């Protein structure tokens, strides 16, 4: 009985304590370490976070509201209230694809993107117009909102700095009035600049609701994983398409340059972003570590100039930025007013390994890119250790980092189009998770933009990964013979060609693509062969149909042939043997070249025999079936209308992916037979307009790609002992020399 009374007494006392605590009668210390709150007030100048002297560029506290605490620390605010008070950015702070995206809108028509029509009187910046144009020219675009999975505003949201002339006023009301807005669901908003002086917060000035954010300079604190996309900060001069190649022309061993570490940029005397840049002079040595800053920017810089300004400005003017950039091993990328900086893309292009000093920055495309393979991630608080850190990196690692900067620059960053397409491909991988690309596809050549899931999701189906996977392509090929003339005689060149190809030990089957206006010949009219011969009618009888990804192609290699091509079985065998060592390139016989005509300021096409070439025509060439691409409508229409240039286009496409030239095998002066019937479409080679059309194609293709992807080569592969003065019995491909 007494035990029960004791338990009852203890329970009552405990309940009283709980009530006192809830109503503020008892104050519990928040930390067991350090002085109490009463002691806090007795310590002169003491406040939370002040036990250590703040270093230049110190990390912000983990809890963002810690820095704003004042003397009223006794006020109790719940974590949720603090989070909501701080953010104020948008209501969908906790959004993820699973909670704020409607996947059902993508089920019927796949991943399609709709761009709102431009509103009357609304002006767009050049950068935002480039973004919209890149979407409208992509395979994702649909003009029908009923088929769309993702929506993009036609209101310019790139610059949300209220002091900027590009700032769009009343954006909140304009967006809310859009009939398809739906609280932002299934929308994506692009932004480069947010906030304004002096804080430069990430507030866009309107509530984005449930929309995804493709934003530059976004912090890890506000970044919503698996929902937002971090994009790089790019200038208004960034090219819309094409883009320049990286500046690494050849690898130097050891991979050291004139400077070890460089930086040249503004120094902010006041406000956010000033700490790190103000401290750079501590590690500048004017020799191999050159970190230059200037105070000379802004209208009233002289009002705030400090004792170092004149000396810094004089040192700043001594060095040329481009010369420093191209001759340095590492480039410092400190934060500016915002977390991102133009220096990031500049360093990538120059093959200068970026050294990141921007704590809390969610790096661009961090969802897919492993930045540890291309950059050094530093800490603003450890600035003084940066020189010794980069000096300790082994030269093999430096070479690897530098090569990866070039791959990432050319794969994802050298044009607005690639930045936009990468953003959309990331979202598509989230939506269609079962066909999403692997980390290896995104971080190895040729990159995620060229390993489309529409072709395959398996690494072994792409020619670029054979070496990494330790596998080889299929040991046989499929021949596709393009026929445009009627079959009138058993002695026609196409009959001889079919028999010669079918005799190859590597031939799996022969496909005859019938693009002739006449009906298909009877089956018995084709010669008997040891391999299957499949005759199919071309789609709409157009020339581009020869490069369609037919399901009847079972092999990796495709031997593309014109009907008037002259090849022996030995030549076919040798070409295929060479291709097995270069499965990501076009390998064949007839070569052509391109050149820049400085007088006409345009690209030229030549068939002259010279010491180099940049194209191998697909009238007699082998390529991987991966190269049968889904052509864009504009290119397909142009090729089909002219019934010309399809071989040039194939070379453009393959070189743009591989960044390598084709492979020419064994010199041969004649690979075409004179065709009968000059009224046939095969006589186009004798047409005087044919060559002029190909000149036009070169320039139209280059304009569409935004650059010239073709690469010159002087390499020709011949059989061992080719033309050597030795016994013919010692030669494997002896018949080639007799041709």
XYZ file of C-alpha atoms in Angstrom:
739
model
C 0.000 0.000 0.000
C 2.824 2.367 0.900
C 4.565 1.504 -2.386
C 1.466 2.566 -4.316
C 1.431 5.886 -2.429
C 5.071 6.486 -3.298
C 4.455 5.817 -7.000
C 1.412 8.112 -6.944
C 3.437 10.864 -5.279
C 6.252 10.569 -7.847
C 3.772 10.616 -10.715
C 2.128 13.805 -9.351
C 5.470 15.533 -8.940
C 6.498 14.619 -12.464
C 3.250 15.936 -13.883
C 3.740 19.246 -12.066
C 7.238 19.609 -13.475
C 5.996 18.995 -16.995
C 3.276 21.637 -16.572
C 5.770 24.157 -15.193
C 8.081 23.527 -18.131
C 5.291 23.950 -20.691
C 4.136 27.267 -19.217
C 7.621 28.733 -18.955
C 8.145 28.254 -15.272
C 11.418 26.363 -15.813
C 14.197 27.339 -18.219
C 16.262 24.440 -19.556
C 19.729 25.208 -20.972
C 19.968 24.541 -24.727
C 23.526 23.315 -24.421
C 25.534 21.574 -21.771
C 28.649 23.315 -22.941
C 29.651 26.942 -22.614
C 28.274 29.660 -20.369
C 24.632 29.911 -19.332
C 22.306 32.583 -20.683
C 22.779 34.603 -17.509
C 26.518 34.401 -17.993
C 26.056 35.399 -21.640
C 24.853 38.817 -20.616
C 27.834 39.301 -18.323
C 30.374 38.533 -21.079
C 31.117 41.699 -22.986
C 30.304 41.370 -26.648
C 29.530 37.660 -26.364
C 26.963 36.091 -28.657
C 26.310 32.672 -30.063
C 28.877 31.705 -32.661
C 31.411 34.285 -31.394
C 33.657 31.957 -29.448
C 35.887 31.703 -32.516
C 37.016 34.748 -34.353
C 35.262 34.713 -37.769
C 37.791 33.922 -40.475
C 37.489 35.423 -43.946
C 35.022 33.327 -45.854
C 33.877 31.376 -42.809
C 31.113 28.857 -43.237
C 27.631 29.919 -42.360
C 26.154 28.043 -39.370
C 24.249 24.888 -40.252
C 20.987 26.404 -38.987
C 20.503 29.589 -41.031
C 18.536 31.338 -38.340
C 21.397 31.086 -35.837
C 23.108 34.119 -37.335
C 20.062 36.296 -36.805
C 19.601 35.607 -33.110
C 19.706 38.676 -30.896
C 19.340 39.206 -27.175
C 15.778 37.907 -27.160
C 16.993 34.294 -27.167
C 14.321 33.311 -24.671
C 11.628 33.561 -27.327
C 10.525 30.078 -28.343
C 10.046 29.522 -32.087
C 9.350 26.108 -33.497
C 11.703 24.747 -36.187
C 8.890 24.802 -38.739
C 8.166 28.467 -37.984
C 11.823 29.310 -38.323
C 12.047 27.482 -41.648
C 8.962 29.184 -43.043
C 10.095 32.592 -41.822
C 13.497 32.182 -43.391
C 12.484 30.805 -46.753
C 9.641 33.029 -47.801
C 10.777 31.999 -51.263
C 8.003 29.678 -52.308
C 5.341 27.510 -50.813
C 6.675 24.301 -52.327
C 9.769 24.244 -50.139
C 9.427 20.514 -49.550
C 8.454 19.611 -53.110
C 9.788 16.448 -54.680
C 8.831 14.732 -57.919
C 6.664 12.275 -56.005
C 4.652 14.997 -54.254
C 4.500 17.990 -56.623
C 4.635 16.525 -60.131
C 1.754 14.942 -62.030
C 3.260 11.912 -63.800
C -0.062 11.049 -65.443
C 0.395 13.984 -67.852
C 3.421 12.207 -69.337
C 1.936 8.743 -69.765
C 0.066 9.195 -73.055
C 2.470 11.245 -75.177
C 5.759 10.789 -73.377
C 7.972 13.633 -72.217
C 6.836 16.658 -74.227
C 7.439 20.317 -73.403
C 5.074 23.197 -74.165
C 6.220 26.818 -74.344
C 3.546 29.454 -73.645
C 2.946 31.846 -76.556
C 4.559 35.215 -75.971
C 2.202 37.739 -74.459
C 1.618 40.974 -76.318
C 3.851 43.777 -75.099
C 6.152 41.482 -73.114
C 9.816 41.789 -73.985
C 12.280 38.943 -73.647
C 15.996 39.200 -72.989
C 18.285 37.652 -75.577
C 19.319 34.908 -73.155
C 15.742 33.907 -72.387
C 14.829 33.968 -76.059
C 17.734 31.584 -76.680
C 16.388 29.256 -73.999
C 12.904 29.201 -75.519
C 14.280 28.740 -79.041
C 16.397 25.803 -77.884
C 13.308 24.122 -76.471
C 11.207 24.797 -79.562
C 13.912 23.326 -81.819
C 14.295 20.206 -79.685
C 12.653 16.813 -80.022
C 10.789 17.503 -76.769
C 8.737 20.419 -78.069
C 5.018 20.228 -78.704
C 2.782 23.127 -79.784
C -0.201 21.375 -78.207
C -0.578 22.005 -74.432
C -2.891 18.998 -74.238
C 0.051 16.725 -75.083
C 2.547 18.426 -72.782
C 4.199 16.904 -69.759
C 6.166 20.046 -68.829
C 5.367 23.743 -69.294
C 7.734 26.701 -69.755
C 6.685 30.320 -69.256
C 7.049 32.918 -71.998
C 7.538 35.524 -69.263
C 11.204 36.357 -68.715
C 12.217 35.077 -65.268
C 15.994 35.042 -65.785
C 16.850 38.299 -64.017
C 14.974 38.934 -60.775
C 17.272 41.678 -59.510
C 14.992 44.664 -58.965
C 17.802 47.043 -59.959
C 18.265 45.365 -63.335
C 16.755 46.836 -66.527
C 15.714 43.272 -67.462
C 13.530 42.959 -64.352
C 9.902 42.142 -65.201
C 7.405 43.957 -62.975
C 4.087 42.551 -61.745
C 5.279 39.050 -62.585
C 3.249 37.458 -59.806
C -0.075 38.722 -61.175
C 0.866 37.861 -64.758
C 1.733 34.280 -63.843
C -1.340 33.772 -61.699
C -3.522 34.829 -64.630
C -2.197 32.061 -66.887
C -4.963 29.477 -67.409
C -2.552 26.503 -67.333
C -0.528 27.616 -64.292
C -2.317 25.253 -61.872
C -0.272 26.423 -58.895
C 2.962 25.784 -60.810
C 2.505 22.028 -61.131
C 4.496 20.514 -64.013
C 6.120 23.873 -64.739
C 9.811 24.753 -64.802
C 11.151 28.255 -64.202
C 14.581 29.335 -65.464
C 16.529 31.870 -63.423
C 20.073 33.263 -63.483
C 19.912 36.188 -61.061
C 17.851 36.554 -57.899
C 17.764 39.042 -55.062
C 19.328 42.472 -55.085
C 21.783 44.639 -53.170
C 22.833 44.331 -50.380
C 21.739 40.788 -49.433
C 21.284 39.115 -52.834
C 18.933 36.514 -51.446
C 17.430 33.751 -53.576
C 13.974 35.323 -53.484
C 12.520 35.596 -56.994
C 9.946 38.167 -55.983
C 7.013 35.846 -56.598
C 5.789 32.502 -55.332
C 6.783 29.734 -57.745
C 4.360 27.374 -56.048
C 4.839 23.766 -57.110
C 7.036 24.623 -60.101
C 10.523 23.241 -60.568
C 13.381 25.690 -60.551
C 16.287 25.595 -63.009
C 18.470 28.131 -61.252
C 22.029 29.405 -61.270
C 23.821 30.110 -57.976
C 21.348 28.061 -55.974
C 22.366 27.064 -52.450
C 22.239 23.531 -51.100
C 19.969 24.895 -48.382
C 17.260 25.987 -50.812
C 17.903 23.322 -53.458
C 15.181 20.677 -53.532
C 16.884 17.379 -54.432
C 15.328 15.355 -57.216
C 13.151 18.327 -58.106
C 15.143 21.485 -58.859
C 18.036 21.636 -61.347
C 21.161 23.678 -60.692
C 22.351 25.320 -63.919
C 25.534 27.334 -64.578
C 25.643 31.102 -64.699
C 26.237 32.097 -68.329
C 26.593 35.475 -70.007
C 24.330 37.032 -72.617
C 27.075 36.346 -75.197
C 26.967 32.602 -74.612
C 26.248 31.007 -78.036
C 22.787 29.551 -78.570
C 23.956 26.537 -80.560
C 27.238 24.890 -81.418
C 29.618 26.565 -79.043
C 33.389 26.673 -79.103
C 35.569 23.656 -78.475
C 37.689 23.469 -75.365
C 41.151 25.001 -75.542
C 43.080 21.825 -74.716
C 44.590 20.956 -78.094
C 47.133 18.412 -76.882
C 48.245 16.896 -73.599
C 51.550 18.022 -72.157
C 53.516 15.728 -69.873
C 54.026 16.755 -67.151
C 50.759 18.729 -67.257
C 52.061 21.879 -65.571
C 51.688 25.372 -66.980
C 53.342 28.731 -66.321
C 51.090 29.470 -63.337
C 49.903 27.061 -60.674
C 46.837 29.036 -59.500
C 45.262 32.233 -60.841
C 42.286 34.522 -60.365
C 41.418 37.971 -61.671
C 38.209 39.716 -60.697
C 36.382 42.258 -58.581
C 36.933 42.775 -54.868
C 33.866 43.802 -52.921
C 34.646 46.260 -50.157
C 31.295 45.917 -48.428
C 28.365 43.562 -48.367
C 27.894 39.883 -49.053
C 30.622 38.011 -50.900
C 33.435 40.310 -49.788
C 35.152 38.095 -47.189
C 36.861 35.535 -49.432
C 37.964 37.918 -52.162
C 39.266 40.420 -49.610
C 41.572 37.725 -48.217
C 43.084 36.544 -51.523
C 46.098 38.840 -51.179
C 47.336 36.623 -48.345
C 48.209 33.805 -50.769
C 49.161 35.898 -53.829
C 52.918 35.651 -54.494
C 53.237 37.272 -57.974
C 55.031 34.151 -59.240
C 53.063 30.956 -59.707
C 50.109 31.962 -57.512
C 48.600 35.107 -59.028
C 45.347 36.194 -57.394
C 44.382 39.680 -58.533
C 41.472 41.832 -57.400
C 40.369 45.374 -58.128
C 38.193 47.789 -56.183
C 37.641 49.872 -59.292
C 34.053 48.998 -60.127
C 30.740 50.637 -59.404
C 29.930 54.338 -59.328
C 31.009 55.113 -55.760
C 33.953 52.741 -55.296
C 36.226 55.580 -54.177
C 33.964 56.313 -51.219
C 34.630 52.851 -49.841
C 38.267 52.319 -50.974
C 40.641 50.975 -48.367
C 44.412 51.174 -47.957
C 45.022 48.280 -50.364
C 42.911 49.504 -53.275
C 45.537 51.547 -55.158
C 48.156 48.824 -54.849
C 45.676 46.112 -55.891
C 44.454 48.133 -58.875
C 48.019 48.702 -60.119
C 48.856 44.980 -59.825
C 45.552 44.085 -61.486
C 46.384 46.071 -64.632
C 49.724 44.324 -65.156
C 48.245 40.981 -66.185
C 46.118 39.940 -69.152
C 43.236 37.763 -68.007
C 43.134 35.518 -71.090
C 46.868 34.916 -70.959
C 46.586 33.915 -67.302
C 43.612 31.670 -67.949
C 45.246 29.691 -70.759
C 48.566 29.325 -68.945
C 47.467 28.169 -65.519
C 47.023 24.673 -64.126
C 44.324 25.679 -61.632
C 41.825 28.550 -61.645
C 40.294 29.838 -58.437
C 36.501 30.215 -58.582
C 35.479 32.158 -55.466
C 31.928 33.248 -54.865
C 30.915 36.750 -55.856
C 27.800 38.569 -54.767
C 26.043 35.315 -55.515
C 27.333 31.790 -55.145
C 27.925 31.244 -58.864
C 30.418 33.026 -61.078
C 31.244 33.423 -64.777
C 34.741 32.192 -63.882
C 33.364 28.672 -63.589
C 32.562 28.192 -67.283
C 35.619 30.176 -68.355
C 37.877 27.831 -66.405
C 36.198 24.728 -67.830
C 36.662 25.897 -71.408
C 40.313 26.815 -70.855
C 41.118 23.375 -69.365
C 42.107 25.199 -66.197
C 41.001 22.977 -63.318
C 38.431 24.943 -61.240
C 39.171 25.315 -57.539
C 35.781 26.005 -56.005
C 35.563 28.437 -53.080
C 31.845 28.941 -52.649
C 30.558 27.159 -49.596
C 26.973 26.023 -49.896
C 26.757 26.211 -53.705
C 24.887 23.357 -55.360
C 27.164 22.823 -58.347
C 25.600 22.790 -61.844
C 23.929 19.514 -62.833
C 25.180 17.946 -59.599
C 22.497 15.286 -59.943
C 24.334 13.692 -62.866
C 27.901 15.069 -62.879
C 30.617 13.810 -60.550
C 32.487 17.074 -60.012
C 35.261 15.395 -58.049
C 36.592 14.170 -61.408
C 36.850 17.675 -62.908
C 37.286 20.189 -60.080
C 38.834 20.744 -56.672
C 36.182 21.514 -54.069
C 37.710 23.903 -51.542
C 36.505 25.478 -48.316
C 36.345 29.241 -47.869
C 37.496 28.878 -44.264
C 40.682 27.121 -45.381
C 41.831 29.627 -48.000
C 45.418 29.674 -46.751
C 45.706 25.934 -47.371
C 44.628 26.109 -51.017
C 48.133 26.632 -52.558
C 49.657 23.703 -50.696
C 46.618 21.563 -51.524
C 46.826 22.072 -55.292
C 50.615 21.615 -55.260
C 50.153 18.206 -53.664
C 47.930 16.879 -56.482
C 49.798 14.307 -58.566
C 50.427 15.091 -62.232
C 48.417 12.044 -63.330
C 45.431 13.378 -61.430
C 45.920 16.841 -62.925
C 45.895 15.384 -66.434
C 42.723 13.443 -65.660
C 41.008 16.515 -64.187
C 41.974 18.621 -67.179
C 40.676 16.104 -69.701
C 37.378 15.857 -67.826
C 36.924 19.639 -67.905
C 37.066 19.486 -71.695
C 34.574 16.655 -71.900
C 32.077 18.372 -69.578
C 32.469 21.731 -71.323
C 31.757 20.320 -74.768
C 29.098 17.848 -73.630
C 26.909 20.079 -71.446
C 28.051 23.702 -71.173
C 29.413 25.265 -74.363
C 26.039 26.519 -75.633
C 22.667 27.575 -74.293
C 21.118 24.708 -76.235
C 23.187 22.098 -74.402
C 22.463 23.637 -71.009
C 18.727 23.590 -71.762
C 18.743 20.079 -73.256
C 20.721 18.725 -70.296
C 18.144 20.232 -67.956
C 15.285 18.616 -69.864
C 17.072 15.252 -70.135
C 17.587 15.213 -66.356
C 13.871 15.787 -65.794
C 12.988 13.178 -68.403
C 15.143 10.622 -66.571
C 13.175 11.365 -63.399
C 9.841 10.992 -65.163
C 10.789 7.864 -67.131
C 12.850 6.270 -64.403
C 12.899 2.841 -66.036
C 14.818 4.248 -69.025
C 17.069 6.654 -67.120
C 20.762 6.828 -67.990
C 23.497 5.510 -65.745
C 26.150 7.607 -64.045
C 28.740 6.236 -66.477
C 26.743 7.512 -69.462
C 26.620 11.032 -68.033
C 30.294 11.192 -66.998
C 32.034 9.488 -69.936
C 32.293 10.271 -73.623
C 30.160 11.055 -75.524
C 27.842 12.077 -72.638
C 24.191 11.735 -71.743
C 22.913 13.899 -74.609
C 24.179 11.331 -77.128
C 23.194 8.146 -75.313
C 19.485 8.470 -75.836
C 17.234 5.967 -74.058
C 15.124 5.781 -77.228
C 17.946 3.736 -78.722
C 18.880 1.645 -75.678
C 19.421 1.789 -71.928
C 22.156 -0.857 -71.921
C 25.803 0.164 -72.046
C 26.756 -2.798 -74.225
C 24.568 -1.471 -77.054
C 26.701 1.659 -77.475
C 30.072 1.542 -79.269
C 31.681 3.979 -76.829
C 31.729 1.583 -73.876
C 33.120 -1.573 -75.471
C 36.620 -0.987 -74.091
C 35.380 -0.128 -70.583
C 33.165 -3.206 -70.486
C 35.803 -5.442 -72.042
C 33.521 -6.571 -74.868
C 33.662 -6.559 -78.654
C 31.008 -5.729 -81.252
C 28.989 -8.436 -82.974
C 31.342 -10.419 -85.254
C 29.177 -9.945 -88.362
C 27.571 -7.114 -90.307
C 24.326 -6.364 -92.127
C 24.654 -4.928 -95.636
C 22.075 -2.380 -96.813
C 22.084 -1.751 -100.579
C 20.204 1.368 -101.641
C 18.473 0.767 -104.995
C 16.803 3.514 -107.053
C 16.852 2.032 -110.590
C 14.630 -0.757 -111.920
C 15.993 -4.263 -112.188
C 16.277 -5.012 -115.927
C 19.305 -7.256 -116.258
C 21.183 -9.882 -114.271
C 24.412 -8.130 -115.219
C 23.545 -4.877 -113.461
C 26.119 -3.580 -110.960
C 23.740 -4.170 -108.043
C 23.666 -7.914 -108.829
C 27.451 -8.185 -108.875
C 27.653 -6.183 -105.662
C 25.066 -8.333 -103.892
C 26.908 -11.529 -104.748
C 30.310 -10.130 -103.693
C 29.003 -8.890 -100.340
C 27.096 -12.095 -99.591
C 30.314 -14.097 -100.032
C 31.988 -12.247 -97.158
C 32.729 -14.458 -94.174
C 31.450 -11.649 -91.926
C 28.112 -11.047 -93.662
C 25.024 -11.969 -91.616
C 22.406 -10.793 -94.105
C 21.794 -8.426 -96.999
C 18.961 -5.899 -97.021
C 17.930 -4.376 -100.341
C 16.216 -1.034 -99.756
C 13.932 -0.586 -102.773
C 13.481 3.158 -103.361
C 12.653 2.743 -107.051
C 9.370 3.975 -108.505
C 8.829 0.603 -110.172
C 7.210 -2.320 -108.299
C 9.342 -4.774 -106.350
C 10.926 -7.480 -108.572
C 9.864 -11.070 -108.080
C 11.837 -12.998 -105.505
C 13.319 -15.389 -108.063
C 15.020 -12.517 -109.894
C 17.474 -11.972 -107.066
C 20.619 -14.168 -107.122
C 20.896 -17.150 -104.799
C 23.212 -16.524 -101.836
C 24.385 -18.304 -98.712
C 22.982 -15.567 -96.464
C 19.413 -14.211 -96.241
C 18.470 -11.435 -98.673
C 15.632 -9.221 -97.457
C 14.008 -6.750 -99.857
C 12.031 -3.912 -98.266
C 10.431 -0.792 -99.700
C 11.775 2.513 -98.476
C 9.615 4.825 -96.413
C 7.956 7.220 -98.885
C 10.780 6.412 -101.343
C 12.955 9.161 -99.860
C 16.713 9.077 -99.604
C 16.821 9.473 -95.819
C 15.089 6.120 -95.418
C 18.415 4.350 -95.914
C 19.460 5.465 -92.436
C 16.353 4.493 -90.506
C 16.865 2.176 -87.482
C 15.208 -0.909 -88.992
C 14.252 -3.658 -86.570
C 15.478 -6.224 -89.091
C 19.101 -5.217 -88.456
C 20.411 -7.826 -85.973
C 24.084 -6.809 -85.987
C 26.040 -3.870 -84.589
C 27.777 -3.105 -87.890
C 25.919 -1.775 -90.935
C 27.595 -1.825 -94.351
C 25.978 0.978 -96.355
C 26.200 0.605 -100.136
C 24.962 2.434 -103.203
C 23.705 0.181 -105.979
C 26.504 1.212 -108.358
C 29.334 0.617 -105.894
C 32.210 -1.598 -107.017
C 33.643 -3.677 -104.157
C 35.176 -7.103 -104.009
C 34.618 -9.614 -101.218
C 38.203 -9.080 -100.038
C 37.680 -5.324 -99.768
C 34.514 -5.851 -97.743
C 36.317 -8.248 -95.374
C 39.211 -5.865 -94.839
C 36.980 -2.828 -94.207
C 34.970 -4.744 -91.620
C 38.143 -5.958 -89.891
C 39.284 -2.335 -89.574
C 35.878 -1.201 -88.318
C 36.003 -3.730 -85.469
C 38.888 -1.696 -84.031
C 37.053 1.632 -84.534
C 33.363 0.861 -83.920
C 32.484 4.464 -83.054
C 33.584 5.827 -86.455
C 32.637 5.579 -90.109
C 35.064 3.272 -91.933
C 35.054 3.063 -95.722
C 36.526 3.790 -99.124
C 35.403 6.993 -100.916
C 36.765 10.041 -99.058
C 35.946 13.727 -99.371
C 37.067 16.871 -97.599
C 35.851 20.285 -96.509
C 37.638 23.623 -96.363
C 36.991 27.223 -95.452
C 36.753 29.527 -98.465
C 38.008 32.850 -97.114
C 37.038 34.718 -100.289
C 33.391 33.659 -100.144
C 33.421 33.341 -96.339
C 31.716 30.003 -96.454
C 32.507 26.304 -96.179
C 33.518 24.463 -99.319
C 33.264 20.816 -100.387
C 35.887 19.105 -102.495
C 36.410 15.671 -104.018
C 40.007 16.341 -105.054
C 42.623 13.806 -104.064
C 44.682 15.451 -101.355
C 46.719 14.336 -98.368
C 43.805 14.656 -95.976
C 40.081 14.049 -95.775
C 37.220 14.714 -93.341
C 34.396 12.567 -94.724
C 33.941 8.992 -95.891
C 30.880 8.690 -98.101
C 28.284 6.142 -97.110
C 28.067 4.742 -100.615
C 30.688 2.238 -99.440
C 31.181 2.504 -95.690
C 30.573 0.679 -92.421
C 29.158 2.313 -89.307
C 27.531 1.248 -86.033
C 23.749 0.955 -86.108
C 23.690 3.443 -83.212
C 24.445 6.042 -85.897
C 21.034 5.533 -87.514
C 19.687 8.637 -85.775
C 16.202 10.087 -85.487
C 16.783 13.062 -87.826
C 15.200 16.373 -86.990
C 12.409 17.361 -89.344
C 14.264 20.317 -90.869
C 17.361 18.287 -91.795
C 15.327 15.317 -93.024
C 13.157 17.535 -95.217
C 16.143 19.277 -96.786
C 17.930 16.013 -97.605
C 14.807 14.388 -99.033
C 13.841 17.376 -101.168
C 17.244 17.522 -102.835
C 17.740 13.741 -102.853
C 21.306 14.594 -101.970
C 23.715 15.187 -99.066
C 22.538 12.294 -96.885
C 26.116 10.995 -96.739
C 27.469 14.404 -95.725
C 24.838 14.651 -93.005
C 25.798 11.232 -91.637
C 29.429 12.360 -91.351
C 28.343 15.533 -89.555
C 26.293 13.522 -87.071
C 28.944 10.896 -86.309
C 31.800 13.416 -85.978
C 29.703 15.646 -83.717
C 29.355 12.695 -81.324
C 32.786 11.097 -81.516
C 34.775 14.343 -82.032
C 36.951 12.198 -84.298
C 37.470 11.858 -88.061
C 36.296 8.856 -90.091
C 38.711 6.113 -91.188
C 39.637 5.659 -94.843
C 40.853 2.259 -95.957
C 43.009 1.380 -98.974
C 43.306 3.881 -101.767
C 40.994 3.208 -104.686
C 40.422 5.428 -107.699
C 37.102 4.002 -108.823
C 34.277 2.811 -106.630
C 31.342 3.626 -108.920
C 30.240 2.026 -112.170
C 28.794 4.121 -115.001
C 25.039 3.757 -114.751
C 22.801 3.213 -117.701
C 19.754 5.322 -118.284
C 20.707 8.929 -117.667
C 17.058 9.693 -116.876
C 17.242 7.637 -113.677
C 17.776 9.162 -110.293
C 21.145 7.399 -110.105
C 22.491 9.778 -112.724
C 22.535 12.558 -110.154
C 26.331 12.236 -110.051
C 26.437 13.565 -113.609
C 24.100 16.442 -112.768
C 26.021 19.779 -112.787
C 23.820 21.019 -109.937
C 24.725 18.040 -107.775
C 28.078 19.476 -106.682
C 26.595 22.938 -106.039
C 23.908 21.379 -103.868
C 26.552 19.678 -101.751
C 28.305 23.004 -101.223
C 25.016 24.448 -100.005
C 24.420 21.468 -97.733
C 27.798 21.928 -96.044
C 26.914 25.451 -94.979
C 23.337 24.684 -93.973
C 24.463 21.768 -91.824
C 27.209 23.852 -90.216
C 24.685 26.581 -89.480
C 22.251 24.083 -87.931
C 24.931 22.498 -85.748
C 26.227 25.940 -84.802
C 29.778 24.788 -85.529
C 31.786 22.664 -87.957
C 32.030 19.194 -86.378
C 34.041 17.578 -89.206
C 37.639 16.713 -88.320
C 40.479 16.356 -90.827
C 42.666 13.259 -90.920
C 45.697 12.086 -92.888
C 45.507 8.450 -91.808
C 44.781 5.675 -94.276
C 44.765 2.043 -93.225
C 46.073 -0.564 -95.647
C 46.558 -4.309 -95.233
C 49.893 -5.503 -93.842
C 52.530 -5.720 -96.623
C 50.250 -3.708 -98.940
C 52.236 -2.875 -102.102
C 55.404 -4.295 -100.508
C 57.813 -6.102 -102.806
C 57.339 -9.516 -101.239
C 55.713 -12.714 -102.339
C 51.957 -12.386 -102.849
C 51.542 -15.597 -100.848
C 52.611 -13.777 -97.686
C 49.745 -11.290 -97.970
C 46.343 -11.925 -96.379
C 44.351 -9.522 -98.572
C 46.265 -10.203 -101.749
C 43.323 -9.518 -104.062
C 43.122 -5.865 -103.045
C 46.352 -5.005 -104.857
C 45.026 -6.333 -108.152
C 42.017 -3.983 -108.144
